[in-house]
Coordinates of C-alpha atoms in Angstrom, one line a residue:
M1 CA -47.3 51.4 56.1
L2 CA -49.4 49.6 53.6
L3 CA -48.5 51.3 51.0
K4 CA -45.3 52.8 51.3
N5 CA -44.9 48.9 50.8
F6 CA -46.4 47.8 48.4
R7 CA -44.4 50.8 46.6
R8 CA -41.3 49.3 47.6
A9 CA -42.5 45.7 46.1
A10 CA -44.2 47.8 43.1
L11 CA -41.0 49.1 41.9
G12 CA -38.6 45.8 42.9
F13 CA -40.9 43.7 40.1
G14 CA -40.8 46.8 38.1
L15 CA -36.9 46.3 38.4
A16 CA -37.0 42.4 38.5
V17 CA -38.7 42.7 34.5
A18 CA -36.4 45.4 33.2
L19 CA -33.4 43.6 34.8
T20 CA -34.1 39.9 32.8
G21 CA -34.6 42.2 29.2
G22 CA -38.4 40.0 29.4
A23 CA -36.9 36.7 29.3
Q24 CA -39.2 34.2 29.0
A25 CA -40.0 31.3 32.2
E26 CA -38.3 28.0 32.7
K27 CA -41.3 25.8 31.6
V28 CA -41.4 22.5 34.1
L29 CA -43.6 20.2 33.2
R30 CA -45.4 17.9 36.5
V31 CA -46.2 14.3 36.3
G32 CA -48.2 12.2 38.3
N33 CA -46.5 9.2 37.1
M34 CA -48.6 6.3 39.4
G35 CA -45.7 4.7 40.6
E36 CA -41.1 4.8 41.7
P37 CA -39.3 2.7 39.5
E38 CA -37.1 0.1 40.3
S39 CA -34.3 1.4 38.3
L40 CA -33.4 4.4 35.2
D41 CA -31.3 2.0 33.7
P42 CA -33.2 0.6 30.7
H43 CA -32.3 -2.9 30.8
F44 CA -33.7 -3.7 34.6
V45 CA -36.8 -1.7 33.8
Q46 CA -40.6 -3.3 33.5
G47 CA -43.3 -0.9 33.8
V48 CA -45.2 2.1 31.9
W49 CA -44.4 4.4 35.0
E50 CA -40.4 3.1 34.5
N51 CA -41.0 3.6 30.1
R52 CA -42.6 7.3 30.4
I53 CA -39.3 8.1 32.6
V54 CA -36.4 6.0 30.3
G55 CA -38.2 7.2 27.5
N56 CA -37.6 10.5 27.5
M57 CA -33.9 9.9 27.8
F58 CA -32.9 7.3 25.7
L59 CA -33.4 7.0 22.2
G60 CA -34.0 3.9 20.4
L61 CA -33.4 2.4 16.3
T62 CA -36.8 4.1 15.9
T63 CA -38.9 6.0 18.1
E64 CA -42.5 7.4 18.7
D65 CA -44.6 10.2 17.3
A66 CA -46.8 12.2 19.1
S67 CA -49.3 9.5 17.8
A68 CA -47.0 7.2 19.0
T69 CA -46.3 5.8 15.5
P70 CA -43.2 4.4 14.8
I71 CA -40.1 6.3 13.4
P72 CA -36.8 6.9 12.5
G73 CA -34.9 7.9 15.4
A74 CA -31.0 6.9 16.3
A75 CA -30.9 5.3 13.4
E76 CA -32.1 7.8 10.0
S77 CA -32.9 5.0 7.6
W78 CA -32.8 1.4 7.1
T79 CA -33.1 -1.1 4.4
I80 CA -34.7 -4.9 5.1
S81 CA -33.5 -8.2 3.1
D82 CA -36.0 -9.5 0.4
D83 CA -35.9 -12.3 2.8
G84 CA -37.4 -10.3 5.9
K85 CA -34.5 -11.5 7.8
T86 CA -32.0 -8.8 7.9
Y87 CA -32.1 -4.6 8.9
T88 CA -29.0 -2.3 7.8
F89 CA -29.6 0.4 9.8
K90 CA -27.3 4.3 9.3
L91 CA -27.2 6.2 12.0
R92 CA -27.9 9.3 12.3
D93 CA -24.9 12.0 13.4
H94 CA -25.7 12.4 17.2
S95 CA -24.1 12.4 20.4
W96 CA -24.1 11.0 24.3
S97 CA -25.1 13.8 26.4
D98 CA -21.3 13.9 27.9
G99 CA -20.5 14.5 23.7
T100 CA -19.4 11.1 23.3
P101 CA -20.0 10.0 20.0
V102 CA -23.2 7.6 19.9
T103 CA -21.6 4.7 17.8
A104 CA -23.2 1.4 15.8
G105 CA -20.7 -0.2 18.7
D106 CA -23.4 0.6 21.3
F107 CA -25.8 -0.9 20.2
V108 CA -24.1 -4.1 19.3
Y109 CA -22.8 -3.4 23.6
S110 CA -26.2 -2.8 24.9
L111 CA -28.3 -5.5 22.7
R112 CA -25.4 -7.9 24.1
R113 CA -25.5 -6.9 27.6
I114 CA -29.2 -7.3 27.9
L115 CA -29.2 -10.7 27.0
L116 CA -26.4 -12.0 28.9
P117 CA -27.2 -14.5 31.2
E118 CA -25.3 -12.9 34.3
T119 CA -27.2 -9.4 33.2
A120 CA -30.9 -11.0 34.4
A121 CA -32.3 -8.9 32.5
E122 CA -35.9 -9.8 33.4
Y123 CA -37.2 -8.3 29.2
A124 CA -34.6 -10.2 27.5
S125 CA -36.8 -12.8 26.1
L126 CA -38.5 -9.7 24.2
L127 CA -35.3 -9.8 21.8
F128 CA -35.5 -13.1 20.9
P129 CA -36.8 -12.6 17.4
I130 CA -32.7 -11.2 17.0
E131 CA -30.8 -14.8 15.3
N132 CA -28.5 -17.0 18.3
A133 CA -30.1 -14.4 21.1
Q134 CA -32.4 -16.9 22.8
Q135 CA -28.9 -19.0 22.5
V136 CA -26.7 -15.9 24.6
N137 CA -29.5 -15.5 26.6
S138 CA -29.8 -18.9 27.9
G139 CA -25.9 -19.4 28.3
E140 CA -25.5 -21.6 24.9
V141 CA -23.4 -19.7 23.4
P142 CA -21.1 -17.0 23.7
A143 CA -22.4 -12.8 23.9
D144 CA -20.2 -12.7 20.0
K145 CA -22.4 -15.0 18.1
L146 CA -25.6 -12.4 18.6
S147 CA -26.4 -12.1 14.8
V148 CA -25.8 -8.5 15.7
R149 CA -22.7 -6.5 13.9
A150 CA -21.2 -2.6 13.4
V151 CA -20.3 -3.1 9.8
D152 CA -18.5 0.9 10.7
D153 CA -19.9 3.4 13.1
K154 CA -22.6 4.5 11.4
T155 CA -23.9 0.8 10.0
L156 CA -25.6 -1.8 11.9
E157 CA -26.5 -4.7 11.1
V158 CA -29.1 -7.4 12.6
K159 CA -30.5 -11.1 11.4
L160 CA -33.2 -12.4 12.6
V161 CA -34.5 -15.8 12.7
G162 CA -37.6 -15.2 10.9
P163 CA -39.6 -12.3 8.9
T164 CA -40.5 -10.1 12.2
P165 CA -43.3 -8.1 11.2
F166 CA -43.2 -6.0 14.2
F167 CA -39.9 -5.3 14.9
L168 CA -40.0 -1.9 13.1
E169 CA -41.9 -1.6 16.9
Q170 CA -40.1 -3.6 18.7
L171 CA -37.3 -0.9 18.2
T172 CA -38.7 1.0 20.2
H173 CA -38.8 -0.6 23.6
Y174 CA -36.9 0.4 25.8
T175 CA -35.2 -3.1 26.1
A176 CA -33.0 -2.0 22.8
F177 CA -32.2 1.6 23.6
P178 CA -28.6 1.7 23.8
V179 CA -26.8 2.5 27.3
P180 CA -23.5 4.0 27.2
R181 CA -20.6 1.7 27.5
H182 CA -17.8 3.9 28.3
L183 CA -19.9 5.4 31.7
I184 CA -20.9 1.6 32.2
E185 CA -17.4 0.5 32.5
K186 CA -16.0 3.0 34.5
H187 CA -19.4 3.3 36.5
G188 CA -20.3 -0.2 36.5
Q189 CA -24.0 0.3 38.5
A190 CA -23.7 3.6 39.3
W191 CA -23.2 4.7 36.4
T192 CA -27.3 6.4 35.8
K193 CA -26.3 8.8 39.1
P194 CA -27.4 12.5 38.2
E195 CA -23.2 12.8 38.4
N196 CA -22.3 10.0 36.2
I197 CA -24.7 9.2 33.9
A198 CA -25.1 10.3 29.8
V199 CA -27.9 10.1 27.9
N200 CA -29.1 10.5 24.0
G201 CA -32.8 11.0 24.3
P202 CA -34.5 15.2 24.1
Y203 CA -33.3 14.6 28.2
T204 CA -31.3 14.0 31.0
L205 CA -31.6 13.2 34.8
K206 CA -31.2 15.5 37.0
N207 CA -31.9 14.6 40.4
W208 CA -33.4 11.7 41.2
V209 CA -34.6 12.1 45.5
P210 CA -36.4 8.3 46.0
N211 CA -40.5 8.3 46.8
D212 CA -41.0 11.9 46.2
Q213 CA -39.9 13.3 42.7
I214 CA -37.3 12.6 40.0
T215 CA -36.1 15.5 38.1
L216 CA -35.3 15.1 33.9
I217 CA -33.7 18.5 32.5
R218 CA -33.5 19.4 28.4
N219 CA -30.5 17.7 26.8
D220 CA -28.9 20.5 24.7
K221 CA -26.7 17.8 23.2
F222 CA -29.9 15.6 21.6
Y223 CA -30.1 15.8 18.2
D224 CA -33.6 17.4 18.0
A225 CA -33.4 20.2 21.1
A226 CA -33.8 23.4 19.0
N227 CA -37.7 21.3 19.1
V228 CA -37.7 20.8 22.5
K229 CA -39.9 22.6 23.9
I230 CA -40.7 22.3 28.2
D231 CA -37.2 22.3 30.4
T232 CA -37.4 20.6 32.8
V233 CA -39.8 17.4 33.4
V234 CA -40.6 16.4 37.4
Y235 CA -42.2 12.7 38.0
Y236 CA -43.9 12.5 41.1
P237 CA -44.7 9.0 41.9
Q238 CA -46.9 8.6 44.0
E239 CA -49.7 5.6 43.7
D240 CA -52.7 7.0 45.4
R241 CA -55.3 8.4 42.5
T242 CA -57.4 9.9 44.3
A243 CA -54.5 12.5 45.7
V244 CA -52.9 12.6 42.9
Q245 CA -56.2 14.3 41.5
K246 CA -56.4 16.8 44.4
R247 CA -53.1 17.9 43.5
F248 CA -54.3 17.9 39.9
R249 CA -57.3 19.9 40.6
A250 CA -55.1 22.0 43.2
G251 CA -52.6 23.3 39.8
E252 CA -49.3 21.3 41.1
I253 CA -49.8 18.9 38.2
D254 CA -49.7 18.9 35.1
W255 CA -50.5 15.0 34.0
A256 CA -51.8 12.2 35.7
A257 CA -51.1 9.8 34.0
D258 CA -53.9 7.8 35.8
F259 CA -57.0 8.5 37.8
A260 CA -59.6 6.1 40.1
S261 CA -63.1 4.8 37.9
D262 CA -65.1 5.9 41.5
Q263 CA -64.0 9.6 40.0
F264 CA -65.1 9.4 36.4
E265 CA -68.5 10.5 36.7
W266 CA -67.7 13.8 38.8
L267 CA -64.6 14.5 36.5
K268 CA -67.1 14.1 33.4
S269 CA -69.4 17.4 35.0
N270 CA -66.4 19.1 36.1
L271 CA -63.2 18.3 33.9
S272 CA -64.7 17.0 31.3
D273 CA -61.4 18.7 28.5
E274 CA -58.9 18.0 31.3
T275 CA -60.3 13.9 31.6
R276 CA -59.3 11.9 28.9
V277 CA -60.5 8.0 27.9
A278 CA -59.4 6.1 25.0
P279 CA -58.7 2.6 23.9
Y280 CA -55.2 1.0 24.8
L281 CA -53.7 -1.7 23.6
G282 CA -53.7 -4.3 26.8
I283 CA -55.3 -6.8 28.9
Y284 CA -56.0 -6.8 32.5
Y285 CA -55.2 -10.4 34.3
Y286 CA -54.7 -12.3 37.3
P287 CA -52.2 -14.6 36.9
M288 CA -51.6 -18.0 39.3
N289 CA -49.2 -19.7 40.2
L290 CA -49.0 -22.9 38.6
R291 CA -45.9 -24.2 40.4
K292 CA -47.6 -24.7 43.9
P293 CA -51.0 -26.1 44.8
P294 CA -53.9 -25.5 44.5
F295 CA -53.1 -23.9 41.2
D296 CA -51.4 -26.8 39.3
D297 CA -54.4 -28.0 39.3
K298 CA -56.4 -26.8 36.0
R299 CA -59.4 -27.4 37.3
V300 CA -59.4 -25.2 40.6
R301 CA -58.1 -22.4 37.8
Q302 CA -61.1 -22.8 35.2
A303 CA -63.4 -22.9 38.6
L304 CA -62.2 -19.4 39.6
S305 CA -62.3 -18.2 36.4
M306 CA -65.6 -18.5 35.8
A307 CA -67.0 -17.5 38.8
I308 CA -65.7 -13.8 38.3
D309 CA -68.5 -12.0 36.8
R310 CA -66.6 -9.7 34.0
E311 CA -69.3 -7.4 32.9
I312 CA -69.8 -6.8 36.9
I313 CA -66.4 -5.7 37.0
T314 CA -66.9 -2.9 34.2
D315 CA -70.3 -1.7 34.4
K316 CA -70.4 -2.0 37.9
V317 CA -67.2 -1.5 39.5
L318 CA -65.6 0.5 37.0
K319 CA -67.4 2.7 34.8
T320 CA -65.0 3.7 32.4
G321 CA -65.9 2.5 29.5
E322 CA -62.9 -0.9 29.6
L323 CA -64.9 -4.0 28.0
P324 CA -64.8 -7.8 29.8
A325 CA -61.8 -9.9 28.9
Y326 CA -62.4 -13.4 28.0
S327 CA -59.0 -14.1 25.5
F328 CA -55.3 -12.7 26.9
V329 CA -54.8 -11.0 23.0
P330 CA -57.3 -7.4 23.2
P331 CA -59.5 -7.8 20.0
G332 CA -57.5 -5.2 17.4
A333 CA -54.6 -6.4 17.6
G334 CA -52.2 -5.7 14.4
G335 CA -53.2 -8.1 12.1
Y336 CA -54.2 -11.0 14.5
G337 CA -58.0 -11.1 13.3
N338 CA -60.7 -13.0 16.6
P339 CA -59.2 -13.5 19.6
S340 CA -59.3 -17.6 21.4
M341 CA -62.3 -17.2 23.5
V342 CA -62.8 -19.7 26.2
S343 CA -65.2 -22.2 25.7
W344 CA -67.2 -20.8 28.3
M345 CA -68.1 -17.1 27.5
D346 CA -71.4 -17.1 26.0
E347 CA -73.0 -19.8 29.0
P348 CA -75.3 -17.9 31.3
Y349 CA -73.7 -17.1 34.4
S350 CA -75.3 -19.0 36.4
A351 CA -74.2 -22.3 34.3
R352 CA -71.2 -21.3 35.0
L353 CA -71.0 -21.4 37.9
E354 CA -72.7 -24.7 38.7
K355 CA -69.5 -25.8 36.4
A356 CA -66.8 -24.1 38.4
K357 CA -68.7 -26.1 41.9
A358 CA -68.1 -29.4 40.6
L359 CA -64.9 -28.9 39.3
L360 CA -64.0 -27.7 42.8
A361 CA -65.7 -30.1 44.3
E362 CA -63.5 -32.2 42.1
A363 CA -60.9 -31.1 43.0
G364 CA -61.4 -31.8 46.8
Y365 CA -63.4 -28.2 47.9
G366 CA -66.1 -27.3 49.6
P367 CA -67.8 -26.6 52.4
G368 CA -65.9 -29.0 54.5
N369 CA -62.7 -28.0 52.3
P370 CA -63.3 -24.5 52.0
L371 CA -60.3 -23.5 49.1
K372 CA -57.9 -20.4 50.7
F373 CA -55.5 -18.3 49.2
T374 CA -54.4 -14.6 49.2
L375 CA -54.5 -12.3 46.1
S376 CA -51.7 -9.8 45.8
Y377 CA -52.1 -7.0 44.5
N378 CA -50.1 -2.9 43.7
T379 CA -51.0 0.3 45.2
S380 CA -54.1 1.1 43.5
E381 CA -58.0 2.4 44.3
N382 CA -59.0 0.6 41.2
H383 CA -57.5 -2.8 42.4
K384 CA -58.0 -2.4 45.4
R385 CA -61.9 -2.3 45.3
I386 CA -61.5 -5.1 41.5
A387 CA -59.9 -7.6 44.7
I388 CA -62.7 -7.0 47.3
A389 CA -65.4 -7.3 43.9
I390 CA -63.7 -11.1 43.0
A391 CA -62.7 -12.3 46.5
S392 CA -67.0 -12.2 47.5
M393 CA -67.9 -13.1 43.9
W394 CA -65.3 -16.1 45.0
K395 CA -66.4 -16.5 48.5
Q396 CA -70.5 -15.9 47.7
H397 CA -70.6 -18.7 45.3
L398 CA -67.6 -21.1 45.5
G399 CA -67.0 -20.7 48.9
V400 CA -63.6 -19.4 48.6
E401 CA -61.7 -17.7 51.4
T402 CA -59.5 -15.3 50.1
E403 CA -57.2 -12.9 52.0
L404 CA -56.0 -9.4 49.8
F405 CA -52.2 -8.3 50.4
N406 CA -51.4 -4.7 49.0
S407 CA -47.8 -3.4 48.4
E408 CA -46.5 -0.5 45.9
V409 CA -45.8 -1.5 42.5
K410 CA -42.3 -2.5 42.6
V411 CA -42.2 -4.7 45.4
H412 CA -45.8 -6.4 43.4
Y413 CA -44.1 -6.8 40.2
R414 CA -40.7 -7.7 42.1
A415 CA -42.6 -10.6 44.5
L416 CA -44.1 -12.2 40.6
N417 CA -41.0 -12.0 38.8
S418 CA -40.0 -14.4 41.4
A419 CA -42.5 -16.1 41.9
D420 CA -43.5 -15.2 45.2
F421 CA -47.5 -15.1 45.5
S422 CA -50.5 -17.2 44.7
I423 CA -52.9 -14.9 42.5
A424 CA -51.8 -11.9 41.8
R425 CA -53.1 -9.0 39.9
A426 CA -51.0 -7.7 36.8
G427 CA -51.8 -6.1 33.8
W428 CA -49.9 -5.8 30.0
I429 CA -49.8 -3.3 28.0
A430 CA -48.6 -3.8 24.5
D431 CA -45.0 -2.9 23.6
Y432 CA -46.1 -3.2 20.3
N433 CA -49.9 -3.4 17.6
D434 CA -48.5 -7.3 18.0
A435 CA -50.5 -10.8 19.9
Q436 CA -47.2 -12.1 19.8
N437 CA -46.4 -9.4 22.3
F438 CA -49.0 -10.7 25.1
L439 CA -48.8 -14.4 23.6
Y440 CA -45.1 -14.5 24.3
L441 CA -45.7 -13.9 28.3
L442 CA -46.7 -17.7 28.3
E443 CA -44.3 -18.5 27.1
T444 CA -42.0 -21.2 28.9
R445 CA -38.2 -19.5 27.1
T446 CA -39.9 -16.1 28.3
G447 CA -38.7 -16.5 32.1
P448 CA -39.7 -13.8 35.3
N449 CA -41.9 -12.2 33.3
N450 CA -43.6 -16.0 32.3
Y451 CA -45.7 -14.9 36.3
S452 CA -47.6 -17.9 36.4
G453 CA -45.2 -19.9 35.0
F454 CA -47.3 -21.6 32.2
S455 CA -44.9 -24.6 30.7
N456 CA -47.0 -26.0 27.8
S457 CA -45.0 -28.0 25.1
E458 CA -47.4 -28.0 22.0
F459 CA -48.5 -24.0 23.0
D460 CA -44.4 -23.3 23.2
K461 CA -44.0 -24.8 19.3
L462 CA -47.3 -23.4 18.2
M463 CA -45.5 -19.9 19.1
V464 CA -42.0 -20.6 18.0
E465 CA -43.6 -22.1 14.3
A466 CA -44.9 -18.1 14.3
G467 CA -42.2 -16.5 14.9
T468 CA -40.1 -17.9 12.0
T469 CA -43.1 -18.6 9.3
G470 CA -43.1 -15.9 6.3
D471 CA -47.1 -17.1 6.0
M472 CA -49.2 -14.2 8.1
D473 CA -52.0 -15.3 7.6
M474 CA -50.1 -18.7 8.8
R475 CA -48.6 -17.2 11.5
S476 CA -52.0 -15.7 13.2
S477 CA -53.5 -18.8 13.1
L478 CA -50.9 -20.8 14.5
M479 CA -50.9 -17.8 17.2
A480 CA -54.7 -18.1 17.8
K481 CA -54.2 -22.2 17.6
A482 CA -51.7 -21.1 21.0
E483 CA -54.3 -18.6 22.1
A484 CA -56.5 -21.4 22.4
I485 CA -54.4 -24.0 24.1
A486 CA -53.7 -21.3 27.0
M487 CA -57.8 -20.2 27.2
E488 CA -58.8 -24.4 27.8
E489 CA -55.5 -24.5 30.2
Q490 CA -56.3 -20.6 31.8
P491 CA -52.8 -19.8 33.6
V492 CA -54.2 -16.3 34.0
I493 CA -57.9 -15.4 34.4
P494 CA -58.8 -12.3 32.0
I495 CA -60.7 -9.9 33.8
Y496 CA -61.5 -7.2 31.1
Y497 CA -59.4 -4.9 28.4
Y498 CA -57.8 -1.4 29.0
V499 CA -59.0 1.7 28.8
S500 CA -56.2 4.5 29.2
K501 CA -57.2 7.1 31.7
N502 CA -55.5 10.7 32.0
L503 CA -55.9 14.0 33.6
V504 CA -54.5 16.6 31.1
S505 CA -54.1 20.2 31.6
D506 CA -55.6 22.7 29.1
R507 CA -51.8 24.3 29.1
L508 CA -50.0 20.7 27.7
T509 CA -50.1 21.2 24.5
G510 CA -49.3 18.5 21.5
W511 CA -50.1 15.3 24.0
E512 CA -52.5 13.4 21.3
P513 CA -54.5 10.3 22.9
N514 CA -53.0 6.5 21.6
A515 CA -53.8 3.0 21.8
K516 CA -50.2 2.4 23.8
D517 CA -50.8 5.5 25.7
V518 CA -47.3 6.4 24.9
H519 CA -46.6 10.4 25.6
R520 CA -42.8 11.4 24.4
V521 CA -43.0 15.2 26.5
R522 CA -40.7 16.4 23.6
Y523 CA -43.4 16.7 21.1
M524 CA -45.1 19.0 24.4
D525 CA -45.9 22.2 24.9
L526 CA -46.8 24.8 28.1
K527 CA -49.3 27.4 27.2

């Protein structure tokens, strides 16, 4: 009986091979993405877990190569005026996935759309280097005053407020992705549904099962489709790093975009080739909500920051190579020089604690009136362990009573954008390698992404001046002065500078570590 069945199975297998003629199996990449996206409309996303998806669906004027270096994207070439303020792009011949040509008019429409006040795009302020972008976003001038125009279907002209050394790299960001006007006007918000969507990138949406998976398939209309090797990409939103790690070990996931730091020693010993840790241009920080007491009091903010032993966090809690942070801009940001650190960075921890106690006492808090607040963080074993450690430091040294509150990532960031928090965990990864990309988060005009609601006229003035000067040394000096103000006012508590942590299967090739931790699937393959 057993033998008979085996023979039938063997015959069946041989027949199947004969019928397929040795056709190649579908290549499916499975990604542990660490978060459910809020949207797949590039104008309404804001996180790295969303960028991993939409960055494979849409192509900006420039894009990233395998090492995240900017290269031509939808634009095949460009010229820059002598004063560095006018860019003229030549678009390559390519189309949306429904066959409609991509035109310069699509980019004009898209840049106007994200900046319109009624769009309420939380990331719109990133585009303020474009002339009149801030005025359009605030409703001061109509959208047609934005200094972006289609010279013809293949030529796009963009004028800037001032020379902007990071502008070409900034265009790789999803805020500058084109969206299909013809489908948005037809379907409204439903344009991103699988049956409606069209993209100009290497992959398009097949299906989205909320809180389960998102599946992308290769876009045969992509201009470089012949060199895209992976057929299907499946993103799992699961945020439980330990569970994702188990799935990775079981071979159910090929690439996990993070792992729990307490697993690092085991991973180094048992999966050394698959465990990838690399320098990461990002800051892990706690914004405080300055819109309400007690965080409208600088003494409270300074005391809480001084009482955190960052070396304990990096060396004892995380142990994966992160560096203690005493500035908001990470060291090594392009052309910036040394960041402006907090003035007390080099003081002994014991001396900092005495100062912190004195500041809290001056603000009216002590044993008879302990400071109380809620610390919010999004789901992650690491965020939880850090929050517990910091709450313990505050309790032990300052008598502060901290209640911890956890939520999934999209709920957490929605609360930050709507100022519905007291102190919260946040992280910022460079969209482009420039100090401005960190400091702009503290500008008044930035809006929802300025989670603290920090507003300082001198800080704002320095950042505007930095944005219009063509002298790069002067620009860095102005931003350093602005950062010094922020570190004195302490609307945010810098905690550590990131490293990226990934688990990458040895089956996956073309995945390259880089400081932005951006990895586009079009360059990858599966063995």
